PDB file of C-alpha atoms in Angstrom:
ATOM      1  CA  MET U   1      20.337 -13.534  17.555  1.00 46.00           C
ATOM      2  CA  THR U   2      17.467 -13.724  19.912  1.00 49.00           C
ATOM      3  CA  GLY U   3      14.060 -14.132  18.392  1.00 49.00           C
ATOM      4  CA  GLY U   4      13.616 -10.112  19.555  1.00 50.00           C
ATOM      5  CA  ALA U   5      16.772  -8.871  18.008  1.00 52.00           C
ATOM      6  CA  ALA U   6      16.071 -10.989  14.658  1.00 52.00           C
ATOM      7  CA  GLN U   7      12.318  -9.221  14.493  1.00 50.00           C
ATOM      8  CA  ASP U   8      14.219  -5.765  15.075  1.00 55.00           C
ATOM      9  CA  ALA U   9      16.527  -6.521  12.227  1.00 66.00           C
ATOM     10  CA  MET U  10      13.878  -7.212   9.905  1.00 74.00           C
ATOM     11  CA  LEU U  11      11.833  -4.112  10.631  1.00 84.00           C
ATOM     12  CA  ASP U  12      15.508  -2.373  10.326  1.00 87.00           C
ATOM     13  CA  ASP U  13      15.706  -3.578   6.825  1.00 92.00           C
ATOM     14  CA  LEU U  14      12.824  -2.037   5.835  1.00 95.00           C
ATOM     15  CA  ARG U  15      14.102   1.349   7.376  1.00 94.00           C
ATOM     16  CA  ARG U  16      17.587   1.029   5.822  1.00 94.00           C
ATOM     17  CA  ALA U  17      15.595   0.508   2.369  1.00 95.00           C
ATOM     18  CA  GLY U  18      13.498   3.892   3.220  1.00 96.00           C
ATOM     19  CA  PHE U  19      10.567   2.645   4.134  1.00 97.00           C
ATOM     20  CA  ASP U  20       8.643   4.440   6.663  1.00 97.00           C
ATOM     21  CA  VAL U  21       7.769   2.237   9.639  1.00 97.00           C
ATOM     22  CA  LEU U  22       5.789   3.145  12.752  1.00 96.00           C
ATOM     23  CA  ALA U  23       4.832   0.710  15.726  1.00 95.00           C
ATOM     24  CA  ARG U  24       2.439   1.443  18.447  1.00 96.00           C
ATOM     25  CA  ASN U  25       0.932  -0.030  21.576  1.00 96.00           C
ATOM     26  CA  HIS U  26       4.029  -2.829  21.950  1.00 94.00           C
ATOM     27  CA  ALA U  27       3.226  -4.312  18.381  1.00 95.00           C
ATOM     28  CA  GLU U  28       6.950  -4.898  17.588  1.00 92.00           C
ATOM     29  CA  ALA U  29       7.329  -7.099  20.845  1.00 92.00           C
ATOM     30  CA  ILE U  30       4.350  -8.910  19.998  1.00 94.00           C
ATOM     31  CA  LEU U  31       5.656  -9.658  16.117  1.00 94.00           C
ATOM     32  CA  ALA U  32       8.969 -10.625  17.733  1.00 90.00           C
ATOM     33  CA  HIS U  33       7.670 -13.296  20.044  1.00 91.00           C
ATOM     34  CA  ASP U  34       4.699 -14.472  18.111  1.00 95.00           C
ATOM     35  CA  PHE U  35       4.680 -13.775  14.500  1.00 95.00           C
ATOM     36  CA  PRO U  36       8.645 -14.258  13.327  1.00 94.00           C
ATOM     37  CA  GLY U  37       7.642 -16.014  10.155  1.00 95.00           C
ATOM     38  CA  GLU U  38       4.611 -14.127   9.226  1.00 96.00           C
ATOM     39  CA  THR U  39       6.518 -10.803   9.535  1.00 95.00           C
ATOM     40  CA  ALA U  40       9.379 -12.241   7.783  1.00 95.00           C
ATOM     41  CA  GLU U  41       7.085 -13.303   4.848  1.00 95.00           C
ATOM     42  CA  LEU U  42       5.675  -9.492   4.646  1.00 96.00           C
ATOM     43  CA  VAL U  43       8.901  -7.975   4.923  1.00 96.00           C
ATOM     44  CA  ALA U  44      10.217 -10.039   2.020  1.00 95.00           C
ATOM     45  CA  ALA U  45       7.177  -9.072  -0.001  1.00 96.00           C
ATOM     46  CA  LEU U  46       7.807  -5.212   0.535  1.00 96.00           C
ATOM     47  CA  LEU U  47      11.302  -5.250  -0.286  1.00 96.00           C
ATOM     48  CA  SER U  48      11.075  -6.920  -3.750  1.00 94.00           C
ATOM     49  CA  HIS U  49       8.020  -4.772  -4.497  1.00 94.00           C
ATOM     50  CA  ARG U  50       8.466  -2.375  -7.594  1.00 93.00           C
ATOM     51  CA  ILE U  51       6.034  -0.083  -9.349  1.00 91.00           C
ATOM     52  CA  THR U  52       6.966   1.084 -13.087  1.00 89.00           C
ATOM     53  CA  LEU U  53       6.344   4.486 -13.842  1.00 88.00           C
ATOM     54  CA  THR U  54       4.592   3.416 -17.487  1.00 84.00           C
ATOM     55  CA  GLU U  55       1.921   1.764 -15.021  1.00 83.00           C
ATOM     56  CA  LEU U  56       2.130   4.544 -12.616  1.00 84.00           C
ATOM     57  CA  VAL U  57       1.259   6.941 -15.143  1.00 83.00           C
ATOM     58  CA  GLY U  58      -1.008   4.330 -17.520  1.00 76.00           C
ATOM     59  CA  GLY U  59      -2.983   3.369 -15.032  1.00 67.00           C
ATOM     60  CA  GLY U  60      -4.448   6.881 -14.212  1.00 59.00           C
ATOM     61  CA  GLY U  61      -3.233   6.537 -10.616  1.00 59.00           C
ATOM     62  CA  GLY U  62      -5.497   3.605  -9.628  1.00 62.00           C
ATOM     63  CA  GLU U  63      -4.430   0.565  -8.214  1.00 65.00           C
ATOM     64  CA  ALA U  64      -4.477  -2.012 -11.207  1.00 67.00           C
ATOM     65  CA  GLY U  65      -0.714  -3.317 -11.416  1.00 73.00           C
ATOM     66  CA  GLN U  66       0.706  -1.197  -8.827  1.00 77.00           C
ATOM     67  CA  THR U  67      -0.127  -2.795  -6.086  1.00 86.00           C
ATOM     68  CA  GLN U  68      -2.081  -6.333  -7.466  1.00 89.00           C
ATOM     69  CA  ARG U  69       1.521  -7.804  -7.750  1.00 90.00           C
ATOM     70  CA  LEU U  70       1.835  -7.073  -4.031  1.00 94.00           C
ATOM     71  CA  ARG U  71      -1.293  -8.452  -3.150  1.00 94.00           C
ATOM     72  CA  HIS U  72      -0.918 -11.680  -5.004  1.00 93.00           C
ATOM     73  CA  ARG U  73       2.539 -12.298  -3.290  1.00 94.00           C
ATOM     74  CA  LEU U  74       0.653 -11.991   0.381  1.00 96.00           C
ATOM     75  CA  ALA U  75      -1.873 -13.985  -0.647  1.00 95.00           C
ATOM     76  CA  ALA U  76       0.612 -16.733  -2.137  1.00 95.00           C
ATOM     77  CA  SER U  77       1.661 -16.793   1.563  1.00 94.00           C
ATOM     78  CA  GLY U  78      -1.346 -16.951   3.319  1.00 96.00           C
ATOM     79  CA  TRP U  79      -2.363 -13.196   3.477  1.00 97.00           C
ATOM     80  CA  GLU U  80      -6.034 -13.869   2.166  1.00 96.00           C
ATOM     81  CA  LYS U  81      -8.971 -11.713   2.511  1.00 96.00           C
ATOM     82  CA  HIS U  82     -11.157 -12.600   5.231  1.00 95.00           C
ATOM     83  CA  ALA U  83     -14.756 -11.218   6.565  1.00 93.00           C
ATOM     84  CA  PHE U  84     -14.665 -11.718  10.583  1.00 92.00           C
ATOM     85  CA  SER U  85     -18.448 -12.318  11.424  1.00 84.00           C
ATOM     86  CA  ILE U  86     -19.541 -11.121  14.658  1.00 80.00           C
ATOM     87  CA  ARG U  87     -22.859 -12.198  16.378  1.00 75.00           C
ATOM     88  CA  THR U  88     -24.688 -10.983  19.695  1.00 73.00           C
ATOM     89  CA  VAL U  89     -26.585 -13.893  21.141  1.00 73.00           C
ATOM     90  CA  VAL U  90     -28.870 -13.192  23.974  1.00 81.00           C
ATOM     91  CA  ASP U  91     -30.791 -16.064  25.440  1.00 73.00           C
ATOM     92  CA  GLY U  92     -30.483 -18.319  22.181  1.00 71.00           C
ATOM     93  CA  THR U  93     -31.863 -15.244  19.849  1.00 70.00           C
ATOM     94  CA  GLU U  94     -29.697 -13.542  17.891  1.00 67.00           C
ATOM     95  CA  ARG U  95     -29.884 -10.117  18.264  1.00 71.00           C
ATOM     96  CA  ASP U  96     -27.401  -8.310  16.073  1.00 69.00           C
ATOM     97  CA  ALA U  97     -25.177  -9.818  13.321  1.00 66.00           C
ATOM     98  CA  ILE U  98     -21.982  -7.849  11.523  1.00 73.00           C
ATOM     99  CA  SER U  99     -19.279  -8.392   9.176  1.00 75.00           C
ATOM    100  CA  HIS U 100     -15.982  -6.677   9.150  1.00 83.00           C
ATOM    101  CA  GLU U 101     -13.860  -7.668   5.790  1.00 90.00           C
ATOM    102  CA  VAL U 102     -10.007  -7.195   5.811  1.00 95.00           C
ATOM    103  CA  ASP U 103      -8.067  -7.893   2.428  1.00 95.00           C
ATOM    104  CA  HIS U 104      -4.979  -9.409   4.176  1.00 97.00           C
ATOM    105  CA  VAL U 105      -5.532 -11.533   7.144  1.00 97.00           C
ATOM    106  CA  ARG U 106      -2.561 -14.086   7.994  1.00 98.00           C
ATOM    107  CA  PHE U 107      -3.657 -16.820  10.886  1.00 97.00           C
ATOM    108  CA  ALA U 108      -0.881 -18.244  12.681  1.00 96.00           C
ATOM    109  CA  ARG U 109      -0.863 -20.364  16.110  1.00 94.00           C
ATOM    110  CA  ALA U 110      -0.413 -17.577  18.207  1.00 95.00           C
ATOM    111  CA  GLY U 111      -3.306 -15.316  16.786  1.00 96.00           C
ATOM    112  CA  SER U 112      -3.828 -13.369  13.608  1.00 97.00           C
ATOM    113  CA  LEU U 113      -2.493 -10.008  11.671  1.00 98.00           C
ATOM    114  CA  ALA U 114      -4.539  -7.897  10.090  1.00 98.00           C
ATOM    115  CA  LEU U 115      -3.293  -6.026   7.164  1.00 98.00           C
ATOM    116  CA  GLU U 116      -4.995  -3.026   4.672  1.00 97.00           C
ATOM    117  CA  ILE U 117      -3.337  -1.764   1.465  1.00 97.00           C
ATOM    118  CA  GLU U 118      -4.561   1.842   0.894  1.00 96.00           C
ATOM    119  CA  TRP U 119      -2.758   2.650  -2.068  1.00 93.00           C
ATOM    120  CA  ASN U 120      -4.978   5.573  -3.146  1.00 91.00           C
ATOM    121  CA  ASN U 121      -8.061   5.917  -1.565  1.00 91.00           C
ATOM    122  CA  LYS U 122      -9.829   8.981   0.002  1.00 93.00           C
ATOM    123  CA  ASP U 123      -8.243   9.582   3.281  1.00 93.00           C
ATOM    124  CA  PRO U 124     -11.414   9.214   5.713  1.00 95.00           C
ATOM    125  CA  PHE U 125     -10.598   5.216   4.520  1.00 95.00           C
ATOM    126  CA  PHE U 126      -7.705   5.287   7.283  1.00 97.00           C
ATOM    127  CA  ASP U 127     -10.464   6.264   9.788  1.00 96.00           C
ATOM    128  CA  ARG U 128     -12.263   3.057   8.668  1.00 95.00           C
ATOM    129  CA  ASP U 129      -9.193   0.770   8.745  1.00 97.00           C
ATOM    130  CA  LEU U 130      -7.783   1.785  12.239  1.00 97.00           C
ATOM    131  CA  GLU U 131     -11.365   1.447  13.883  1.00 95.00           C
ATOM    132  CA  ASN U 132     -12.075  -1.686  12.091  1.00 95.00           C
ATOM    133  CA  PHE U 133      -8.820  -2.987  13.827  1.00 97.00           C
ATOM    134  CA  GLN U 134      -9.775  -1.654  17.164  1.00 96.00           C
ATOM    135  CA  ARG U 135     -12.673  -3.429  17.145  1.00 93.00           C
ATOM    136  CA  LEU U 136     -11.501  -6.684  16.087  1.00 95.00           C
ATOM    137  CA  HIS U 137      -8.765  -6.399  18.369  1.00 96.00           C
ATOM    138  CA  ALA U 138     -11.052  -5.581  21.443  1.00 95.00           C
ATOM    139  CA  LEU U 139     -12.944  -8.791  20.528  1.00 92.00           C
ATOM    140  CA  SER U 140      -9.379 -10.714  20.666  1.00 94.00           C
ATOM    141  CA  ALA U 141      -9.987 -11.375  16.886  1.00 95.00           C
ATOM    142  CA  ILE U 142      -6.618  -9.999  15.937  1.00 97.00           C
ATOM    143  CA  SER U 143      -3.265  -9.632  17.378  1.00 97.00           C
ATOM    144  CA  VAL U 144      -1.678  -6.405  15.185  1.00 98.00           C
ATOM    145  CA  GLY U 145      -2.924  -4.558  12.509  1.00 98.00           C
ATOM    146  CA  VAL U 146      -1.102  -3.347  10.129  1.00 98.00           C
ATOM    147  CA  ILE U 147      -1.838  -0.507   7.119  1.00 98.00           C
ATOM    148  CA  VAL U 148       0.511  -0.069   3.946  1.00 98.00           C
ATOM    149  CA  THR U 149       0.386   2.951   2.195  1.00 97.00           C
ATOM    150  CA  ARG U 150       2.370   5.786  -0.191  1.00 96.00           C
ATOM    151  CA  GLY U 151       5.589   6.756   1.948  1.00 97.00           C
ATOM    152  CA  ALA U 152       6.304  10.353   2.551  1.00 97.00           C
ATOM    153  CA  SER U 153       9.687   9.745   0.116  1.00 97.00           C
ATOM    154  CA  MET U 154       7.540   8.629  -2.684  1.00 96.00           C
ATOM    155  CA  GLN U 155       4.828  11.473  -2.144  1.00 96.00           C
ATOM    156  CA  ASP U 156       7.405  13.593  -2.772  1.00 96.00           C
ATOM    157  CA  ALA U 157       9.236  11.779  -5.561  1.00 95.00           C
ATOM    158  CA  PHE U 158       5.818  11.644  -7.597  1.00 94.00           C
ATOM    159  CA  LEU U 159       6.080  15.077  -9.656  1.00 95.00           C
ATOM    160  CA  PRO U 160      10.125  15.062 -10.320  1.00 95.00           C
ATOM    161  CA  ARG U 161      10.223  11.207 -11.257  1.00 94.00           C
ATOM    162  CA  ILE U 162       6.537  11.700 -13.459  1.00 92.00           C
ATOM    163  CA  THR U 163       8.224  14.960 -15.320  1.00 93.00           C
ATOM    164  CA  ALA U 164      11.503  13.361 -15.787  1.00 93.00           C
ATOM    165  CA  TRP U 165      10.223   9.883 -16.876  1.00 90.00           C
ATOM    166  CA  MET U 166       7.965  11.757 -19.462  1.00 88.00           C
ATOM    167  CA  LYS U 167      10.815  13.936 -20.981  1.00 89.00           C
ATOM    168  CA  ALA U 168      12.769  10.884 -21.565  1.00 89.00           C
ATOM    169  CA  GLU U 169       9.724   9.236 -23.049  1.00 84.00           C
ATOM    170  CA  GLY U 170       9.602  12.120 -25.185  1.00 86.00           C
ATOM    171  CA  LEU U 171       6.099  12.806 -24.347  1.00 84.00           C
ATOM    172  CA  THR U 172       5.623  16.586 -26.237  1.00 85.00           C
ATOM    173  CA  SER U 173       1.884  16.699 -27.074  1.00 83.00           C
ATOM    174  CA  GLU U 174      -1.779  15.194 -25.863  1.00 80.00           C
ATOM    175  CA  ALA U 175      -0.690  12.731 -29.011  1.00 79.00           C
ATOM    176  CA  ASP U 176       1.994  11.273 -27.608  1.00 80.00           C
ATOM    177  CA  LEU U 177       0.088   9.915 -24.721  1.00 80.00           C
ATOM    178  CA  ASP U 178      -2.198   7.598 -26.686  1.00 75.00           C
ATOM    179  CA  ARG U 179       1.036   6.218 -27.741  1.00 71.00           C
ATOM    180  CA  LEU U 180       1.621   4.539 -24.124  1.00 68.00           C
ATOM    181  CA  ASN U 181      -1.980   4.160 -23.788  1.00 66.00           C
ATOM    182  CA  ILE U 182      -2.248   6.823 -21.123  1.00 71.00           C
ATOM    183  CA  ALA U 183      -6.335   7.490 -21.630  1.00 60.00           C
ATOM    184  CA  GLU U 184      -7.214   8.114 -18.036  1.00 58.00           C
ATOM    185  CA  ARG U 185      -7.576  12.032 -18.110  1.00 64.00           C
ATOM    186  CA  THR U 186     -10.663  13.737 -18.225  1.00 69.00           C
ATOM    187  CA  ARG U 187     -11.524  16.849 -20.458  1.00 75.00           C
ATOM    188  CA  ALA U 188     -11.394  19.212 -17.833  1.00 76.00           C
ATOM    189  CA  GLN U 189      -7.495  17.963 -17.040  1.00 78.00           C
ATOM    190  CA  ALA U 190      -6.678  17.974 -20.850  1.00 81.00           C
ATOM    191  CA  ALA U 191      -8.196  21.799 -20.423  1.00 85.00           C
ATOM    192  CA  THR U 192      -5.785  22.644 -17.596  1.00 87.00           C
ATOM    193  CA  VAL U 193      -2.812  21.013 -19.331  1.00 88.00           C
ATOM    194  CA  ALA U 194      -3.381  22.732 -22.470  1.00 88.00           C
ATOM    195  CA  ARG U 195      -3.849  26.341 -20.499  1.00 91.00           C
ATOM    196  CA  ALA U 196      -0.340  25.827 -18.652  1.00 91.00           C
ATOM    197  CA  VAL U 197       1.178  24.966 -22.536  1.00 90.00           C
ATOM    198  CA  ALA U 198       0.007  28.081 -23.559  1.00 91.00           C
ATOM    199  CA  ARG U 199       1.419  29.804 -20.637  1.00 93.00           C
ATOM    200  CA  GLY U 200       4.777  28.520 -21.912  1.00 92.00           C
ATOM    201  CA  THR U 201       5.137  25.499 -19.447  1.00 92.00           C
ATOM    202  CA  PRO U 202       6.634  22.601 -21.325  1.00 91.00           C
ATOM    203  CA  PHE U 203       4.138  19.685 -21.784  1.00 91.00           C
ATOM    204  CA  PRO U 204       5.612  17.015 -19.450  1.00 91.00           C
ATOM    205  CA  GLU U 205       5.892  19.406 -16.612  1.00 93.00           C
ATOM    206  CA  ALA U 206       2.237  20.759 -17.436  1.00 92.00           C
ATOM    207  CA  PHE U 207       0.957  17.072 -17.468  1.00 90.00           C
ATOM    208  CA  ALA U 208       2.939  15.872 -14.563  1.00 91.00           C
ATOM    209  CA  LYS U 209       1.843  18.472 -12.141  1.00 92.00           C
ATOM    210  CA  ALA U 210      -2.065  18.003 -13.426  1.00 89.00           C
ATOM    211  CA  PHE U 211      -1.687  14.287 -12.872  1.00 88.00           C
ATOM    212  CA  VAL U 212      -0.295  14.189  -9.618  1.00 91.00           C
ATOM    213  CA  ALA U 213      -2.500  16.909  -8.313  1.00 90.00           C
ATOM    214  CA  SER U 214      -5.372  15.335  -9.514  1.00 86.00           C
ATOM    215  CA  LYS U 215      -4.536  11.523  -8.521  1.00 86.00           C
ATOM    216  CA  TYR U 216      -2.497  11.598  -5.724  1.00 91.00           C
ATOM    217  CA  GLY U 217      -3.596  15.201  -4.034  1.00 88.00           C
ATOM    218  CA  PRO U 218      -3.136  15.855  -0.259  1.00 88.00           C
ATOM    219  CA  ALA U 219      -6.691  14.527   0.337  1.00 91.00           C
ATOM    220  CA  SER U 220      -5.495  10.904  -0.633  1.00 92.00           C
ATOM    221  CA  THR U 221      -4.380   8.304   1.404  1.00 95.00           C
ATOM    222  CA  HIS U 222      -0.569   8.838   2.027  1.00 96.00           C
ATOM    223  CA  TRP U 223       1.777   8.685   4.856  1.00 97.00           C
ATOM    224  CA  ALA U 224       1.134  12.461   6.426  1.00 96.00           C
ATOM    225  CA  LYS U 225      -2.580  11.667   6.425  1.00 96.00           C
ATOM    226  CA  LEU U 226      -2.003   8.028   8.235  1.00 97.00           C
ATOM    227  CA  GLU U 227       0.470   9.369  10.625  1.00 96.00           C
ATOM    228  CA  SER U 228      -1.765  12.438  11.960  1.00 96.00           C
ATOM    229  CA  ARG U 229      -4.504   9.651  12.486  1.00 96.00           C
ATOM    230  CA  ILE U 230      -2.114   7.700  14.701  1.00 96.00           C
ATOM    231  CA  ALA U 231      -1.081  10.807  16.672  1.00 95.00           C
ATOM    232  CA  ARG U 232      -4.752  11.746  17.383  1.00 95.00           C
ATOM    233  CA  GLY U 233      -4.940   8.306  19.169  1.00 95.00           C
ATOM    234  CA  VAL U 234      -7.125   6.506  16.315  1.00 96.00           C
ATOM    235  CA  GLY U 235      -7.431   2.810  16.432  1.00 96.00           C
ATOM    236  CA  ASN U 236      -5.988   2.834  20.149  1.00 96.00           C
ATOM    237  CA  PRO U 237      -5.620   0.702  21.832  1.00 97.00           C
ATOM    238  CA  CYS U 238      -4.686  -2.088  19.150  1.00 98.00           C
ATOM    239  CA  PRO U 239      -1.134  -2.703  18.417  1.00 98.00           C
ATOM    240  CA  LEU U 240      -0.244  -1.205  15.050  1.00 98.00           C
ATOM    241  CA  ILE U 241       2.428  -1.395  12.522  1.00 97.00           C
ATOM    242  CA  LEU U 242       2.206   1.365   9.991  1.00 97.00           C
ATOM    243  CA  ILE U 243       4.546   1.330   6.703  1.00 98.00           C
ATOM    244  CA  GLY U 244       5.052   3.500   3.961  1.00 98.00           C
ATOM    245  CA  LEU U 245       6.582   2.790   0.465  1.00 97.00           C
ATOM    246  CA  PRO U 246       9.576   4.896  -0.407  1.00 97.00           C
ATOM    247  CA  ASP U 247       9.970   6.483  -3.480  1.00 96.00           C
ATOM    248  CA  SER U 248      12.696   3.532  -4.261  1.00 95.00           C
ATOM    249  CA  VAL U 249      10.073   1.467  -5.174  1.00 94.00           C
ATOM    250  CA  LEU U 250       9.392   3.335  -8.250  1.00 94.00           C
ATOM    251  CA  THR U 251      11.272   2.325 -11.110  1.00 90.00           C
ATOM    252  CA  ASP U 252      12.008   3.412 -14.669  1.00 80.00           C
ATOM    253  CA  ALA U 253      12.671  -0.235 -16.159  1.00 61.00           C
ATOM    254  CA  PRO U 254       9.795  -2.526 -16.729  1.00 52.00           C
ATOM    255  CA  GLU U 255       9.950  -5.299 -14.195  1.00 49.00           C
ATOM    256  CA  PRO U 256      11.776  -8.364 -15.343  1.00 46.00           C
ATOM    257  CA  PRO U 257       9.424 -11.847 -15.889  1.00 45.00           C
ATOM    258  CA  PRO U 258      10.040 -14.450 -13.493  1.00 47.00           C
ATOM    259  CA  ALA U 259      12.898 -16.568 -13.612  1.00 47.00           C
ATOM    260  CA  PRO U 260      12.118 -20.156 -14.740  1.00 49.00           C
ATOM    261  CA  PRO U 261      11.921 -22.961 -12.331  1.00 49.00           C
ATOM    262  CA  ALA U 262      15.480 -24.799 -11.822  1.00 47.00           C
ATOM    263  CA  PRO U 263      15.749 -28.070 -13.758  1.00 47.00           C
ATOM    264  CA  ASP U 264      15.599 -31.084 -11.819  1.00 46.00           C
ATOM    265  CA  LEU U 265      18.534 -32.897 -12.127  1.00 43.00           C
ATOM    266  CA  PHE U 266      17.268 -35.964 -10.368  1.00 40.00           C
ATOM    267  CA  SER U 267      14.439 -36.637 -12.323  1.00 42.00           C
ATOM    268  CA  ARG U 268      16.127 -38.105 -15.235  1.00 39.00           C
TER     269      ARG U 268
END
């Protein structure tokens, strides 16, 4: 299998697993020829990533454990935070200095890859990321920009999956939420749920609807918002890879602890 075919197969592994994958400005060809190992690291991290519904609801929609495991795994593979420092010097005098910080940068022999994870920010953060990638690419500081966000299937799955999980957990009132340390709710949100319950809506459905609307609403960072910006050409002409996490990443079961290291049979 050629390098390009192998690279396509890696991206297809994501697609087959339900990930949204969109490439722009020849990004896939650049990855195939210049960054096969680095792309394999990213694909492996994404395919193994899981988010439990307990931490999803208990974390109140914030990042916390939802994406910290993914961030830590990427950092362990060399995808670390980096601030690009850009200085303008005229006749030996510095006229301007700016810094562009990227959460995950993978330096390689052929260049560098820049990656941002937008789990649950306000959607204008996409503009910031794409415009940042555009500037850095124009300066030959990065070869490809990558954004990972919530995919379309995950966005659609939040309400039914959280509702079903709450029913399975036997959560039937506000008091039950404390049992799972679900404290991230405002007085207004609690009042919204109480009104819905008073109208006859079962508590799990009322809570899940209010939770999803307040934490993962249409104005937050998710696939549709990212896709619309790409369609408008935001970030061009920087080569881009856009990845949406699918609903298969969500799991009802807690993530198992890491396996202990294999014994060294030759050290005895």
